[in-house]
Amino acid sequence: MKYIKNLKIKNILMLIVSGIVNAVGVTIFIAPVKLYDSGISGTSMLLSQLTPDFLPLSFFLLILNIPIFLFGLKKQGVEFTIYSIIAVGTYSLFAWLITDILPIDVSIVSPLAGKDLFLCALFGGLISGIGSGLAIRFGGGMDGIDVLAVIFAKKIGITVGTFIMIYNVILYIICGIIIQSWILPLYSIVTYAAALKTIDFIIEGFDRSKSAMIITTKHEEICEKLSATFENGITILDAKGYYSNSDKTMIYFVINRFQVGKMREIVHSIDKNAYISITEVADVFGAKQVKNETNK
């Protein structure tokens, strides 16, 4: 019961939305023209094509994904597993409704993009990517391959991303061999790429923050000017030059990409020898910092 209490209504609602969105992307654009999604979803699509009609896509989505999420229960946690089952269950339910119940003909071509494989691959990937991204953003997962990657990737000495990529490459090769054509598997790679990029945008935002690490001997003047200009909190740390053995200060400062040029101009106008390093920040958490506040 304690795990049930920790579940958030907002997350559950958004996971239901994510399942509906994913179902629309797959059943309206990808499945009608026999393209393949990635991961377990793509595997389910292939199996649904090879088996009798009474075993639809929605059936394989459930019997393949849910056991994997339960298998990863200890590694991923109870809340993640429950959220994921909600997302996959909704995905499966609405995939069944669209293909078998609602008056939408998705048996031959896409109702919106016709037989245009590129449009189906692109928009199918974008829409299903939105669904998968929402599922991840709100605490769950849409595809069991992510769970398998987390469990097994480190054990075999590769990254999670590499594990997923290898799985999908093998899946598309098998699809090409079975259907004796490489056109659909190659277009499916477009679907995979579009979905992957969309997931990144949904999870991390369209405009990633930038972190600036500034090494200087004039931190007081620089911090004062940066704080007045950008109204952001600033963190300062003591540092020492290795070769010069001189005392310096490291300034850590988070800005957006439009502020990078102005920040560099301010820093070098005060200390032309200041060292500046810029890196991307996937996300920023924590309480909003007070204007003109610095921490040491």
Coordinates of C-alpha atoms in Angstrom, one line a residue:
M1 CA 0.0 0.0 0.0
K2 CA 2.9 2.4 0.7
Y3 CA 3.9 2.2 -3.0
I4 CA 0.3 3.0 -4.1
K5 CA 0.3 6.1 -1.9
N6 CA 3.5 7.3 -3.6
L7 CA 1.9 7.3 -7.0
K8 CA 1.0 10.7 -8.3
I9 CA -2.3 11.3 -10.1
K10 CA -0.6 13.8 -12.5
N11 CA 1.9 11.2 -13.5
I12 CA -0.8 8.5 -14.0
L13 CA -2.8 10.9 -16.2
M14 CA 0.2 11.8 -18.2
L15 CA 1.2 8.2 -18.6
I16 CA -2.3 7.4 -20.0
V17 CA -1.9 10.3 -22.4
S18 CA 1.6 9.0 -23.4
G19 CA 0.1 5.5 -24.2
I20 CA -2.7 7.1 -26.3
V21 CA -0.2 9.2 -28.2
N22 CA 2.2 6.3 -28.8
A23 CA -0.7 4.2 -30.1
V24 CA -1.7 6.9 -32.5
G25 CA 1.8 7.2 -33.9
V26 CA 2.2 3.4 -34.3
T27 CA -1.2 2.4 -35.6
I28 CA -2.0 5.4 -37.8
F29 CA 1.4 5.9 -39.4
I30 CA 3.9 3.0 -38.9
A31 CA 1.9 -0.3 -38.8
P32 CA -0.4 0.4 -41.8
V33 CA 2.6 0.5 -44.3
K34 CA 4.4 -2.3 -42.5
L35 CA 7.2 -0.2 -41.1
Y36 CA 8.7 -1.3 -37.7
D37 CA 9.0 0.6 -34.5
S38 CA 12.1 0.1 -32.3
G39 CA 12.6 -2.2 -29.4
I40 CA 9.9 -4.5 -28.1
S41 CA 7.2 -2.5 -29.9
G42 CA 8.9 -3.3 -33.2
T43 CA 9.3 -6.9 -32.2
S44 CA 5.6 -7.0 -31.5
M45 CA 4.8 -5.5 -34.9
L46 CA 6.8 -8.2 -36.6
L47 CA 5.2 -11.0 -34.6
S48 CA 1.7 -9.7 -35.3
Q49 CA 2.5 -9.8 -39.1
L50 CA 3.8 -13.4 -38.9
T51 CA 1.0 -14.8 -36.8
P52 CA -2.8 -15.3 -37.4
D53 CA -5.1 -12.3 -37.3
F54 CA -6.5 -13.2 -33.9
L55 CA -3.1 -12.4 -32.3
P56 CA -3.0 -8.6 -32.9
L57 CA -0.3 -6.1 -32.1
S58 CA -1.9 -5.2 -28.8
F59 CA -1.6 -8.8 -27.6
F60 CA 2.1 -9.0 -28.2
L61 CA 2.7 -5.6 -26.6
L62 CA 1.3 -6.9 -23.4
I63 CA 2.8 -10.4 -23.3
L64 CA 6.3 -9.1 -24.2
N65 CA 6.5 -5.9 -22.3
I66 CA 4.8 -6.6 -19.0
P67 CA 6.9 -9.6 -18.1
I68 CA 10.1 -7.6 -18.8
F69 CA 8.9 -4.8 -16.5
L70 CA 8.2 -7.3 -13.8
F71 CA 11.6 -8.9 -14.4
G72 CA 13.2 -5.5 -13.8
L73 CA 11.1 -4.8 -10.7
K74 CA 14.1 -5.0 -8.3
K75 CA 16.4 -3.0 -10.5
Q76 CA 13.9 -0.2 -11.4
G77 CA 11.7 -0.1 -8.4
V78 CA 8.0 -0.6 -7.8
E79 CA 6.8 2.8 -8.8
F80 CA 8.6 2.7 -12.1
T81 CA 7.1 -0.8 -12.8
I82 CA 3.5 0.3 -12.0
Y83 CA 3.9 3.5 -14.1
S84 CA 5.3 1.5 -17.0
I85 CA 2.5 -1.1 -16.9
I86 CA 0.0 1.8 -16.9
A87 CA 1.7 3.3 -20.0
V88 CA 2.0 0.0 -21.9
G89 CA -1.5 -1.1 -20.9
T90 CA -2.9 2.1 -22.3
Y91 CA -0.8 1.8 -25.4
S92 CA -2.0 -1.7 -26.0
L93 CA -5.7 -0.8 -25.3
F94 CA -5.8 2.1 -27.7
A95 CA -3.8 0.2 -30.3
W96 CA -6.6 -2.4 -30.2
L97 CA -9.3 0.2 -30.3
I98 CA -7.9 2.0 -33.3
T99 CA -7.2 -1.1 -35.3
D100 CA -10.2 -3.3 -34.4
I101 CA -13.0 -1.1 -32.9
L102 CA -13.0 2.4 -34.2
P103 CA -14.2 3.1 -37.8
I104 CA -10.6 3.9 -39.0
D105 CA -9.2 1.8 -41.8
V106 CA -5.6 1.2 -41.1
S107 CA -5.3 -2.2 -42.8
I108 CA -3.7 -1.0 -46.0
V109 CA -2.4 2.5 -45.9
S110 CA -2.0 5.3 -43.4
P111 CA -5.3 7.3 -43.1
L112 CA -3.3 10.5 -43.0
A113 CA -0.1 9.9 -45.1
G114 CA -1.3 7.3 -47.5
K115 CA 1.5 5.1 -48.9
D116 CA 4.3 7.7 -48.5
L117 CA 6.9 5.7 -46.6
F118 CA 9.0 8.7 -45.7
L119 CA 6.0 10.7 -44.3
C120 CA 4.9 7.6 -42.3
A121 CA 8.4 7.0 -41.0
L122 CA 8.9 10.6 -40.0
F123 CA 5.6 11.4 -38.4
G124 CA 5.2 7.9 -36.9
G125 CA 8.6 8.4 -35.3
L126 CA 7.8 11.9 -34.1
I127 CA 4.5 11.0 -32.6
S128 CA 5.6 7.7 -31.0
G129 CA 8.6 9.6 -29.7
I130 CA 6.4 12.1 -28.0
G131 CA 4.5 9.2 -26.3
S132 CA 7.7 7.5 -25.2
G133 CA 9.3 10.7 -24.0
L134 CA 6.2 11.6 -21.9
A135 CA 6.3 8.1 -20.4
I136 CA 9.9 8.5 -19.3
R137 CA 9.4 12.1 -18.2
F138 CA 6.6 11.1 -15.8
G139 CA 8.3 8.2 -14.2
G140 CA 7.6 5.2 -16.4
G141 CA 8.7 3.5 -19.6
M142 CA 7.0 2.6 -22.9
D143 CA 9.3 -0.2 -24.0
G144 CA 10.8 -3.2 -22.1
I145 CA 14.0 -3.0 -24.1
D146 CA 15.0 0.0 -21.9
V147 CA 14.7 -2.2 -18.8
L148 CA 16.7 -5.0 -20.4
A149 CA 19.4 -2.5 -21.4
V150 CA 19.7 -1.2 -17.8
I151 CA 20.0 -4.7 -16.5
F152 CA 22.3 -6.3 -19.0
A153 CA 24.4 -3.5 -20.7
K154 CA 26.9 -3.1 -17.9
K155 CA 27.2 -6.9 -17.4
I156 CA 28.4 -7.3 -21.0
G157 CA 30.5 -4.1 -21.0
I158 CA 28.6 -1.7 -23.2
T159 CA 26.5 1.4 -22.6
V160 CA 22.7 1.4 -22.4
G161 CA 22.4 3.3 -25.6
T162 CA 24.7 0.9 -27.4
F163 CA 22.6 -2.1 -26.1
I164 CA 19.4 -0.6 -27.5
M165 CA 21.0 0.3 -30.8
I166 CA 22.4 -3.2 -31.2
Y167 CA 19.0 -4.7 -30.4
N168 CA 17.3 -2.5 -33.0
V169 CA 19.9 -3.2 -35.7
I170 CA 19.5 -7.0 -35.2
L171 CA 15.7 -6.5 -35.3
Y172 CA 15.7 -4.6 -38.6
I173 CA 18.1 -7.2 -40.1
I174 CA 15.8 -10.0 -39.1
C175 CA 12.8 -8.0 -40.5
G176 CA 14.7 -7.6 -43.8
I177 CA 15.5 -11.3 -44.0
I178 CA 12.0 -12.4 -43.2
I179 CA 10.2 -10.1 -45.7
Q180 CA 13.1 -10.4 -48.2
S181 CA 13.3 -6.7 -48.7
W182 CA 15.4 -3.9 -47.2
I183 CA 13.2 -1.0 -48.1
L184 CA 10.9 -1.2 -45.1
P185 CA 13.7 -1.9 -42.5
L186 CA 15.7 1.1 -43.9
Y187 CA 12.7 3.4 -43.6
S188 CA 12.2 2.0 -40.1
I189 CA 15.6 3.4 -39.2
V190 CA 14.2 6.8 -40.1
T191 CA 11.4 6.1 -37.7
Y192 CA 13.8 5.1 -35.0
A193 CA 16.0 8.2 -35.5
A194 CA 13.0 10.6 -35.4
A195 CA 11.6 8.9 -32.3
L196 CA 15.0 9.0 -30.5
K197 CA 15.5 12.7 -31.2
T198 CA 11.9 13.5 -30.1
I199 CA 12.4 11.6 -26.9
D200 CA 15.5 13.7 -26.1
F201 CA 13.5 16.9 -26.8
I202 CA 10.6 15.8 -24.6
I203 CA 12.8 14.7 -21.7
E204 CA 15.5 17.4 -21.8
G205 CA 13.7 20.3 -23.4
F206 CA 14.1 22.0 -26.8
D207 CA 16.6 24.6 -25.4
R208 CA 19.1 23.0 -23.1
S209 CA 20.8 25.1 -20.5
K210 CA 24.6 25.7 -20.7
S211 CA 26.9 25.6 -17.7
A212 CA 29.9 27.9 -17.7
M213 CA 33.0 27.1 -15.7
I214 CA 35.2 30.2 -15.4
I215 CA 38.7 30.2 -13.9
T216 CA 39.8 33.7 -13.0
T217 CA 41.7 35.9 -10.5
K218 CA 39.0 38.6 -10.6
H219 CA 36.0 36.8 -9.4
E220 CA 34.5 39.6 -7.4
E221 CA 34.1 42.0 -10.4
I222 CA 33.0 39.2 -12.7
C223 CA 30.4 37.8 -10.3
E224 CA 29.0 41.2 -9.7
K225 CA 28.6 42.0 -13.4
L226 CA 27.2 38.5 -14.3
S227 CA 24.7 38.6 -11.4
A228 CA 23.5 42.1 -12.4
T229 CA 23.2 41.2 -16.1
F230 CA 21.6 37.8 -15.9
E231 CA 20.0 37.8 -12.4
N232 CA 21.2 34.2 -11.8
G233 CA 22.7 32.6 -8.8
I234 CA 26.5 32.0 -9.0
T235 CA 28.7 29.4 -7.2
I236 CA 32.4 30.1 -6.6
L237 CA 35.0 27.7 -5.5
D238 CA 38.7 28.1 -4.5
A239 CA 41.2 26.8 -7.1
K240 CA 44.9 26.7 -7.7
G241 CA 46.9 26.8 -10.9
Y242 CA 49.1 23.7 -11.4
Y243 CA 51.9 25.3 -13.3
S244 CA 51.7 28.8 -11.8
N245 CA 50.9 27.5 -8.3
S246 CA 48.8 30.7 -8.0
D247 CA 45.5 31.0 -6.2
K248 CA 42.5 31.3 -8.5
T249 CA 38.7 31.1 -8.3
M250 CA 36.4 28.9 -10.3
I251 CA 32.9 30.3 -11.1
Y252 CA 30.1 28.0 -11.9
F253 CA 27.2 29.6 -13.8
V254 CA 24.2 28.2 -15.6
I255 CA 22.7 30.2 -18.6
N256 CA 20.8 29.5 -21.8
R257 CA 22.4 29.4 -25.2
F258 CA 21.4 32.9 -26.1
Q259 CA 23.4 34.3 -23.2
V260 CA 26.7 32.5 -23.9
G261 CA 28.1 35.3 -26.2
K262 CA 27.2 38.1 -23.7
M263 CA 28.7 36.1 -20.8
R264 CA 32.0 35.6 -22.6
E265 CA 32.1 39.3 -23.5
I266 CA 31.6 40.3 -19.9
V267 CA 34.2 37.9 -18.5
H268 CA 36.9 38.8 -21.0
S269 CA 36.3 42.5 -20.7
I270 CA 37.2 42.2 -17.0
D271 CA 39.8 39.4 -17.2
K272 CA 41.1 38.8 -20.7
N273 CA 43.1 35.8 -19.4
A274 CA 40.1 34.1 -17.8
Y275 CA 39.6 30.5 -18.9
I276 CA 36.0 29.6 -19.9
S277 CA 34.6 26.2 -20.5
I278 CA 31.0 25.7 -21.8
T279 CA 29.1 22.4 -21.5
E280 CA 25.5 21.4 -22.1
V281 CA 23.2 20.7 -19.1
A282 CA 20.5 18.1 -19.7
D283 CA 18.3 19.4 -16.8
V284 CA 18.5 21.7 -13.8
F285 CA 17.0 20.9 -10.5
G286 CA 16.9 22.7 -7.1
A287 CA 15.4 25.8 -5.6
K288 CA 15.5 29.0 -7.5
Q289 CA 18.6 31.0 -6.4
V290 CA 18.2 34.4 -5.1
K291 CA 19.4 37.4 -7.2
N292 CA 22.9 38.5 -6.6
E293 CA 23.6 35.5 -4.3
T294 CA 27.0 33.8 -4.5
N295 CA 28.1 30.7 -2.6
K296 CA 31.5 29.8 -1.6

